[in-house]
CSV table of C-alpha atoms and ligand atoms in Angstrom, one decimal:
chain,number,residue,atom,x,y,z
A,6,MET,CA,3.6,78.9,45.3
A,7,LEU,CA,3.6,82.8,45.0
A,8,TRP,CA,5.3,84.1,42.0
A,9,PHE,CA,6.6,88.3,42.7
A,10,PRO,CA,7.8,88.9,38.7
A,11,ALA,CA,10.4,91.4,38.3
A,12,PRO,CA,11.1,95.0,39.4
A,13,LYS,CA,8.3,94.5,42.1
A,14,SER,CA,9.7,91.9,44.4
A,15,VAL,CA,12.0,91.6,47.5
A,16,THR,CA,15.5,91.9,45.3
A,17,GLY,CA,14.0,93.8,42.3
A,18,GLU,CA,14.0,90.2,40.6
A,19,ASP,CA,11.4,88.0,39.5
A,20,VAL,CA,11.1,86.0,42.7
A,21,ALA,CA,9.3,82.6,43.2
A,22,GLU,CA,8.5,81.5,46.6
A,23,LEU,CA,7.4,77.7,47.4
A,24,HIS,CA,5.8,77.4,51.0
A,25,ILE,CA,5.9,73.9,52.0
A,26,HIS,CA,5.4,72.1,55.1
A,27,GLY,CA,8.8,72.7,56.8
A,28,SER,CA,9.7,68.7,58.3
A,29,ARG,CA,13.8,67.5,57.3
A,30,ALA,CA,12.3,64.8,54.6
A,31,ALA,CA,10.6,67.9,52.9
A,32,LEU,CA,13.0,70.2,52.8
A,33,ALA,CA,15.5,67.2,51.2
A,34,ALA,CA,13.6,66.4,48.7
A,35,VAL,CA,12.7,70.2,47.7
A,36,THR,CA,15.9,71.5,47.9
A,37,GLN,CA,16.7,67.8,44.9
A,38,ALA,CA,14.4,68.6,42.8
A,39,LEU,CA,15.6,72.2,42.9
A,40,ALA,CA,18.7,71.5,42.0
A,41,ARG,CA,18.5,69.2,39.4
A,42,LEU,CA,16.8,72.2,37.7
A,43,GLY,CA,19.8,73.5,38.4
A,44,LEU,CA,19.0,76.6,40.7
A,45,ARG,CA,21.4,76.7,44.3
A,46,LEU,CA,21.5,77.5,48.1
A,47,ALA,CA,22.5,81.8,48.4
A,48,GLU,CA,25.3,82.5,50.4
A,49,PRO,CA,24.9,84.8,52.6
A,50,GLY,CA,23.1,87.5,52.8
A,51,GLU,CA,22.2,87.6,48.3
A,52,PHE,CA,18.9,88.3,49.1
A,53,THR,CA,20.1,91.2,50.8
A,54,ARG,CA,22.4,91.8,48.3
A,55,ARG,CA,20.8,91.5,44.7
A,56,ALA,CA,18.4,93.9,46.9
A,57,PHE,CA,20.9,96.8,46.6
A,58,LEU,CA,22.6,96.1,43.3
A,59,ASN,CA,18.9,96.6,42.4
A,60,GLY,CA,18.1,99.5,43.6
A,61,LYS,CA,15.8,98.0,46.0
A,62,LEU,CA,17.6,99.5,49.8
A,63,ASP,CA,20.7,101.7,49.2
A,64,LEU,CA,23.4,99.9,52.0
A,65,LEU,CA,22.9,101.6,55.3
A,66,GLN,CA,19.6,100.1,54.3
A,67,ALA,CA,21.0,96.3,54.6
A,68,GLU,CA,23.0,96.9,57.4
A,69,ALA,CA,20.4,97.6,59.1
A,70,ILE,CA,18.5,94.3,57.7
A,71,ALA,CA,21.7,92.2,59.6
A,72,ASP,CA,21.3,94.9,62.2
A,73,LEU,CA,18.0,93.6,63.1
A,74,VAL,CA,18.1,90.3,62.9
A,75,ALA,CA,20.8,89.8,65.5
A,76,ALA,CA,18.7,92.9,67.4
A,77,GLU,CA,18.3,91.0,70.8
A,78,THR,CA,16.6,93.7,73.0
A,79,GLU,CA,13.8,96.7,72.3
A,80,ALA,CA,16.4,99.4,71.7
A,81,GLN,CA,18.1,97.5,69.0
A,82,ARG,CA,15.1,96.2,67.2
A,83,ARG,CA,13.4,99.2,67.4
A,84,GLN,CA,17.4,101.3,66.2
A,85,ALA,CA,17.4,99.1,63.6
A,86,ILE,CA,14.0,99.6,62.3
A,87,ARG,CA,14.3,103.4,62.5
A,88,GLN,CA,17.9,102.5,60.2
A,89,LEU,CA,15.4,100.4,57.6
A,90,GLY,CA,13.7,103.0,57.6
A,91,GLY,CA,15.8,105.4,55.3
A,92,GLU,CA,15.8,108.1,57.7
A,93,LEU,CA,20.1,107.7,58.6
A,94,GLY,CA,20.0,107.4,54.8
A,95,THR,CA,18.0,111.0,54.3
A,96,LEU,CA,19.8,113.1,56.3
A,97,TYR,CA,23.9,111.4,54.7
A,98,ARG,CA,22.4,112.2,51.2
A,99,GLY,CA,20.7,115.1,52.3
A,100,TRP,CA,24.5,116.7,53.4
A,101,ARG,CA,25.7,115.0,49.4
A,102,ASP,CA,22.9,116.8,47.7
A,103,SER,CA,24.4,120.3,50.1
A,104,VAL,CA,28.6,119.0,48.2
A,105,THR,CA,26.8,119.2,45.5
A,106,ARG,CA,25.0,121.7,45.0
A,107,VAL,CA,28.3,123.7,46.3
A,108,LEU,CA,30.4,122.0,44.0
A,109,ALA,CA,28.2,122.7,41.4
A,110,HIS,CA,27.8,126.3,41.9
A,111,LEU,CA,31.9,126.3,42.6
A,112,GLU,CA,32.1,125.1,39.1
A,113,ALA,CA,30.2,127.5,37.5
A,114,ALA,CA,32.3,130.3,39.1
A,115,ILE,CA,35.8,128.5,37.7
A,116,ASP,CA,33.6,129.2,34.6
A,117,PHE,CA,34.2,132.7,34.6
A,118,PRO,CA,36.1,135.1,33.5
A,119,ASP,CA,37.7,136.6,36.4
A,120,GLU,CA,36.4,139.6,36.3
A,121,ASP,CA,32.9,138.5,36.3
A,122,LEU,CA,33.5,136.5,39.1
A,123,PRO,CA,30.5,137.8,41.4
A,124,PRO,CA,32.1,138.6,45.3
A,125,GLU,CA,29.6,137.2,47.1
A,126,LEU,CA,29.8,133.8,45.5
A,127,GLU,CA,32.6,132.8,47.7
A,128,GLU,CA,31.4,134.2,50.8
A,129,ARG,CA,28.0,131.9,51.0
A,130,ILE,CA,30.1,129.1,49.0
A,131,LEU,CA,32.5,129.3,52.5
A,132,GLU,CA,29.3,129.7,55.0
A,133,GLU,CA,28.0,127.0,53.3
A,134,ILE,CA,30.7,124.1,53.4
A,135,THR,CA,31.5,126.1,57.8
A,136,GLU,CA,28.2,124.9,58.2
A,137,LEU,CA,28.1,121.5,56.5
A,138,VAL,CA,31.1,120.9,58.7
A,139,GLY,CA,29.8,121.9,61.7
A,140,GLU,CA,26.0,120.0,61.5
A,141,ILE,CA,28.5,116.6,60.8
A,142,GLU,CA,30.7,116.7,63.2
A,143,HIS,CA,27.2,117.8,65.8
A,144,HIS,CA,26.4,114.3,64.5
A,145,LEU,CA,30.3,112.7,65.3
A,146,THR,CA,30.1,113.9,68.8
A,147,ASP,CA,27.7,112.3,70.4
A,148,GLY,CA,29.4,109.8,72.4
A,149,HIS,CA,28.6,106.6,69.8
A,150,ARG,CA,25.5,106.1,71.2
A,151,GLY,CA,24.4,105.0,68.5
A,152,GLU,CA,27.5,101.8,67.8
A,153,LYS,CA,26.7,101.7,71.4
A,154,LEU,CA,23.3,100.3,71.1
A,155,ARG,CA,24.6,97.8,69.0
A,156,ASP,CA,27.0,96.3,71.2
A,157,GLY,CA,26.3,96.9,74.8
A,158,ILE,CA,26.6,99.6,76.8
A,159,MET,CA,29.2,98.5,79.5
A,160,VAL,CA,28.5,98.8,83.7
A,161,ALA,CA,31.7,97.8,85.1
A,162,ILE,CA,30.8,96.9,89.3
A,163,ILE,CA,34.0,98.7,91.6
A,164,GLY,CA,34.4,99.0,95.4
A,165,PRO,CA,36.7,96.9,98.0
A,166,PRO,CA,37.1,93.8,98.2
A,167,ASN,CA,34.3,91.8,100.0
A,168,ALA,CA,32.0,94.6,99.5
A,169,GLY,CA,29.7,92.2,97.3
A,170,LYS,CA,30.4,92.9,93.6
A,171,SER,CA,30.2,89.1,92.3
A,172,SER,CA,27.0,88.8,94.6
A,173,LEU,CA,26.0,91.5,93.5
A,174,LEU,CA,26.4,90.0,89.2
A,175,ASN,CA,25.1,87.2,89.7
A,176,ARG,CA,21.8,89.0,91.0
A,177,ILE,CA,21.2,90.4,88.5
A,178,ALA,CA,22.4,87.9,86.2
A,179,ARG,CA,20.6,85.5,88.4
A,180,ARG,CA,22.5,82.7,87.9
A,181,GLU,CA,25.7,81.9,89.0
A,182,ALA,CA,28.1,84.0,85.9
A,183,ALA,CA,30.4,85.1,88.7
A,184,ILE,CA,32.4,83.0,91.6
A,185,THR,CA,31.3,84.4,94.8
A,186,SER,CA,33.9,83.9,98.3
A,187,PRO,CA,35.0,84.7,101.6
A,188,ILE,CA,37.7,84.5,100.7
A,189,ALA,CA,39.1,88.6,100.0
A,190,GLY,CA,40.2,88.5,95.9
A,191,THR,CA,39.2,85.5,94.3
A,192,THR,CA,37.6,87.4,91.1
A,193,ARG,CA,41.1,88.1,89.6
A,194,ASP,CA,39.6,88.9,85.9
A,195,VAL,CA,36.2,90.6,84.5
A,196,ILE,CA,33.2,88.2,84.6
A,197,GLU,CA,30.9,89.7,82.1
A,198,VAL,CA,27.3,89.0,81.8
A,199,ALA,CA,24.5,89.8,79.0
A,200,ILE,CA,21.3,91.4,80.6
A,201,ASP,CA,18.0,93.0,78.7
A,202,LEU,CA,18.0,96.1,81.4
A,203,GLN,CA,14.3,97.8,80.4
A,204,GLY,CA,15.0,97.5,76.4
A,205,TYR,CA,19.0,98.2,76.3
A,206,PRO,CA,21.2,96.3,75.9
A,207,VAL,CA,23.9,95.9,78.1
A,208,VAL,CA,27.0,94.2,79.7
A,209,VAL,CA,27.3,94.9,83.3
A,210,ALA,CA,31.4,93.4,83.5
A,211,ASP,CA,31.8,92.5,87.5
A,212,THR,CA,35.9,93.0,88.5
A,213,ALA,CA,38.5,92.1,90.5
A,214,GLY,CA,38.5,93.9,94.0
A,215,LEU,CA,40.0,97.5,94.7
A,216,ARG,CA,43.2,97.4,96.6
A,217,ASP,CA,47.0,96.5,97.2
A,218,SER,CA,48.6,93.5,96.4
A,219,SER,CA,50.9,91.6,96.3
A,220,ASP,CA,50.4,88.8,94.2
A,221,ALA,CA,51.0,89.5,90.7
A,222,ILE,CA,47.7,88.3,89.2
A,223,GLU,CA,45.7,89.9,91.7
A,224,GLN,CA,48.0,93.5,91.0
A,225,GLU,CA,47.2,92.0,86.7
A,226,GLY,CA,43.3,92.3,87.7
A,227,PHE,CA,43.5,95.1,89.7
A,228,ARG,CA,45.3,97.2,86.5
A,229,ARG,CA,42.2,95.5,83.9
A,230,ALA,CA,39.3,96.3,87.3
A,231,MET,CA,40.4,100.1,86.7
A,232,ARG,CA,40.5,99.9,82.7
A,233,ARG,CA,37.0,98.2,82.1
A,234,ALA,CA,36.8,101.1,85.0
A,235,GLU,CA,37.3,103.7,82.6
A,236,GLU,CA,35.8,102.1,79.6
A,237,ALA,CA,32.1,102.0,81.7
A,238,GLU,CA,29.3,103.7,80.5
A,239,ILE,CA,28.2,103.7,84.2
A,240,ARG,CA,29.7,102.3,87.3
A,241,LEU,CA,28.9,100.6,89.9
A,242,PHE,CA,30.5,101.2,93.0
A,243,VAL,CA,29.4,98.5,95.9
A,244,PHE,CA,30.8,99.2,99.7
A,245,ASP,CA,29.4,97.8,102.5
A,246,ALA,CA,27.5,99.5,104.6
A,247,ALA,CA,29.0,98.1,107.4
A,248,HIS,CA,31.6,100.6,106.3
A,249,PRO,CA,29.9,103.6,104.6
A,250,ALA,CA,33.7,105.5,104.9
A,251,GLU,CA,35.6,103.7,102.4
A,252,ALA,CA,32.8,105.1,99.9
A,253,ARG,CA,33.9,108.8,100.6
A,254,GLY,CA,35.3,111.1,97.9
A,255,VAL,CA,33.6,109.0,94.9
A,256,SER,CA,30.7,110.6,94.3
A,257,ALA,CA,33.1,113.1,93.2
A,258,TRP,CA,34.4,110.9,90.6
A,259,PRO,CA,34.4,112.5,87.6
A,260,GLU,CA,32.8,110.9,84.2
A,261,PRO,CA,31.2,108.1,83.9
A,262,GLU,CA,28.7,107.8,85.7
A,263,THR,CA,29.2,106.1,89.2
A,264,LEU,CA,26.5,104.8,91.7
A,265,LEU,CA,27.2,104.4,95.2
A,266,VAL,CA,25.8,101.5,96.7
A,267,ALA,CA,25.6,99.7,99.5
A,268,ASN,CA,26.0,96.3,100.2
A,269,LYS,CA,24.8,94.2,103.1
A,270,ILE,CA,21.7,95.6,104.3
A,271,ASP,CA,20.4,93.1,105.8
A,272,LEU,CA,23.7,92.7,108.3
A,273,ILE,CA,22.4,96.4,110.4
A,274,ALA,CA,19.7,97.4,112.2
A,275,SER,CA,19.6,100.5,110.1
A,276,PRO,CA,20.5,102.5,106.7
A,277,GLU,CA,19.0,104.4,107.3
A,278,ARG,CA,20.0,106.4,109.0
A,279,ASP,CA,24.1,105.1,109.0
A,280,LEU,CA,24.4,105.7,104.9
A,281,PRO,CA,25.1,108.3,102.4
A,282,SER,CA,21.9,109.4,101.1
A,283,ILE,CA,23.5,109.3,98.1
A,284,ALA,CA,23.5,106.0,98.2
A,285,PHE,CA,21.3,103.0,97.3
A,286,PRO,CA,20.5,100.5,100.2
A,287,ILE,CA,20.6,97.2,99.0
A,288,SER,CA,21.2,93.5,100.5
A,289,ALA,CA,22.7,90.9,96.7
A,290,LEU,CA,22.2,88.1,99.9
A,291,THR,CA,18.4,88.5,99.9
A,292,GLY,CA,18.0,90.2,96.9
A,293,GLU,CA,17.0,93.9,99.3
A,294,GLY,CA,17.3,97.1,97.2
A,295,VAL,CA,18.1,95.2,93.6
A,296,ASP,CA,15.0,95.8,91.7
A,297,ALA,CA,15.0,100.0,93.1
A,298,LEU,CA,19.2,99.4,91.5
A,299,LEU,CA,18.1,97.9,87.9
A,300,SER,CA,15.2,99.9,87.8
A,301,ALA,CA,17.5,103.7,87.9
A,302,LEU,CA,20.9,102.2,86.4
A,303,GLY,CA,17.7,101.6,83.3
A,304,GLY,CA,16.8,105.6,83.7
A,305,ARG,CA,19.8,106.2,83.2
A,306,VAL,CA,20.9,104.2,80.5
A,307,GLY,CA,17.5,106.0,78.8
A,308,GLN,CA,18.0,108.8,78.7
A,309,SER,CA,21.2,108.4,78.2
A,310,TYR,CA,20.4,106.2,74.8
A,311,CYS,CA,16.7,106.9,74.0
A,312,SER,CA,17.4,110.2,71.3
A,313,GLU,CA,14.8,111.8,68.9
A,314,ALA,CA,17.5,112.5,65.9
A,315,PRO,CA,19.2,109.7,63.5
A,316,VAL,CA,22.4,107.9,65.1
A,317,LEU,CA,25.1,107.2,64.2
A,318,THR,CA,25.5,102.8,63.9
A,319,ARG,CA,28.9,102.0,62.5
A,320,ALA,CA,32.3,102.8,62.5
A,321,ARG,CA,32.1,102.6,58.7
A,322,HIS,CA,30.0,105.2,59.0
A,323,ARG,CA,32.1,106.8,61.9
A,324,GLN,CA,35.0,106.9,59.7
A,325,ALA,CA,33.3,108.1,56.3
A,326,LEU,CA,32.2,111.4,57.8
A,327,GLU,CA,35.3,111.9,60.1
A,328,GLU,CA,36.4,112.5,56.4
A,329,ALA,CA,33.9,114.2,54.1
A,330,ALA,CA,33.8,116.8,57.9
A,331,SER,CA,38.5,116.4,57.1
A,332,SER,CA,37.7,117.1,53.2
A,333,LEU,CA,35.4,120.0,53.9
A,334,ARG,CA,37.9,121.7,56.5
A,335,ARG,CA,40.6,121.9,54.5
A,336,SER,CA,38.5,122.7,51.2
A,337,LEU,CA,37.9,126.1,53.8
A,338,SER,CA,41.4,127.1,53.9
A,339,ALA,CA,42.0,125.4,50.1
A,340,THR,CA,44.2,128.6,48.0
A,341,LEU,CA,43.1,127.9,44.9
A,342,PRO,CA,39.2,127.8,43.7
A,343,GLU,CA,40.0,124.7,42.0
A,344,LEU,CA,41.3,123.3,45.6
A,345,ARG,CA,39.1,124.0,46.9
A,346,ALA,CA,36.8,121.6,44.7
A,347,GLU,CA,39.0,119.3,44.0
A,348,ASP,CA,38.5,118.6,48.3
A,349,LEU,CA,35.4,118.9,47.4
A,350,ARG,CA,34.7,115.8,45.3
A,351,LEU,CA,36.4,114.1,48.1
A,352,ALA,CA,34.6,114.7,50.7
A,353,LEU,CA,30.9,114.2,47.9
A,354,ARG,CA,32.9,110.3,47.6
A,355,SER,CA,33.0,110.1,51.6
A,356,LEU,CA,29.7,110.5,51.3
A,357,SER,CA,28.3,108.7,48.6
A,358,ARG,CA,30.8,105.3,49.7
A,359,ILE,CA,27.8,106.2,53.2
A,360,THR,CA,25.1,105.0,51.6
A,361,GLY,CA,26.2,102.6,48.3
A,362,ALA,CA,26.6,105.7,45.4
A,363,VAL,CA,30.2,104.4,44.9
A,364,ASP,CA,32.9,102.5,44.8
A,365,VAL,CA,31.3,99.8,47.8
A,366,GLU,CA,32.0,96.3,45.8
A,367,ASP,CA,35.2,96.5,48.3
A,368,LEU,CA,33.2,96.5,51.3
A,369,LEU,CA,30.0,94.1,50.6
A,370,ASP,CA,31.8,91.8,50.9
A,371,ILE,CA,32.6,92.4,53.7
A,372,ILE,CA,29.1,94.0,54.8
A,373,PHE,CA,27.2,90.9,53.9
A,374,HIS,CA,29.2,88.6,55.5
A,375,ASP,CA,27.6,88.5,58.6
A,376,PHE,CA,24.2,87.9,57.1
A,377,CYS,CA,23.4,84.7,58.0
A,378,ILE,CA,21.5,82.2,54.8
A,379,GLY,CA,18.0,82.8,53.5
A,380,LYS,CA,18.4,86.6,54.7
B,24,GDP,P1,33.4,90.5,95.7
B,24,GDP,O1,35.0,90.2,97.3
B,24,GDP,O2,33.7,92.1,96.5
B,24,GDP,O3,32.9,90.3,94.6
B,24,GDP,O4,32.7,90.3,96.6
B,24,GDP,P2,31.7,89.4,96.7
B,24,GDP,O5,30.6,88.5,95.8
B,24,GDP,O6,32.7,87.2,96.7
B,24,GDP,O7,31.2,88.2,98.3
B,24,GDP,C1,32.2,88.7,99.3
B,24,GDP,C2,31.8,87.7,101.5
B,24,GDP,O8,30.1,88.3,101.3
B,24,GDP,C3,30.8,86.7,100.0
B,24,GDP,O9,31.2,85.3,101.2
B,24,GDP,C4,29.6,86.9,100.1
B,24,GDP,O10,28.4,85.0,100.5
B,24,GDP,C5,28.9,88.2,101.1
B,24,GDP,N1,27.5,89.5,100.5
B,24,GDP,C6,27.7,89.6,100.0
B,24,GDP,N2,26.6,89.8,98.9
B,24,GDP,C7,25.4,90.5,100.8
B,24,GDP,C8,24.8,91.0,101.4
B,24,GDP,O11,24.5,91.5,100.6
B,24,GDP,N3,24.5,90.1,102.5
B,24,GDP,C9,25.3,89.5,103.4
B,24,GDP,N4,25.2,89.0,105.2
B,24,GDP,N5,27.1,89.1,102.9
B,24,GDP,C10,26.9,89.4,101.7
């Protein structure tokens, strides 16, 4: 048994760790003996919750533990570790401290009799607020990178019917995830496969063939395919290498980025000569070229998602930051110093809520609900 006296334990309370043999029978016997002493099993996330309540962690770090437990790929693990290390908390607390400082200056100014108000003070306050809004807005316009890294980066496979989209997805998934068939229009819904691409969580979606059809179900599949293709971060446009005309104009499509994939090169004699040079030549049937395509895709994903600066990872943080930015913006146009101070106080509240410095009781249940027992 290991004894960790408060406050130097993981939760900040007295903690005893029992190291016992892992068999069910041994566990059951020990649990029963402890229950007779009036002890109970921890609720999901209870250890982390207590650590938070005792000031061992801020909320961002508690969320990072949940992310770390759920991480499936290396990039997700790294993002969670960085957040656990506290860099996101440091950034947000820095902003909170700046607002506190500006507010303190402003309140000092409010207490000045009118005639003594230093003229340059208001100007400096406005400058600082403007700068802060700029920083927060810059942080917010990150293309949701951190959130996508948590949830999976969407890649949509699109292209004409029978080009081999389902076959490519199967190759990528290395298993039969989608039904392939020689009859056009078999993929009527969107089929997704989650893969670990060079450490990044990527969800590849196969979509119904893009073509006109009078079949109502197929039309619905087409609509879903279009929506998915629009939402995706990257599109793979698959076409039959024997019909390069199908890919005409695709490379000029706007965002998101579209990679051209010329499939069925096993059926044509000299792909180098007949294909657009920007297309990735592959054969979903033999697997030729698929590794090169995936490695290029991984490269693009890595480029977009690897980040030096701390990134926003949750919608909860985004919402609070948007509220803070809008309170700060409002404070700039406030007509009275008292109103400006009130807006700054609101901004302060929003920022404090991210790290858990104020009124978070209602948030705690939501956040710790996702934890597994024993964490
Ligand atoms: P989708 O409609 O775009 O999803 O196309 P499928 O994946 O269902 O493929 C249509 C047909 O083309 C099927 O009969 C596949 O076996 C065939 N096919 C797919 N990829 C290749 C390939 O690389 N080479 C050859 N020879 N046939 C392929």
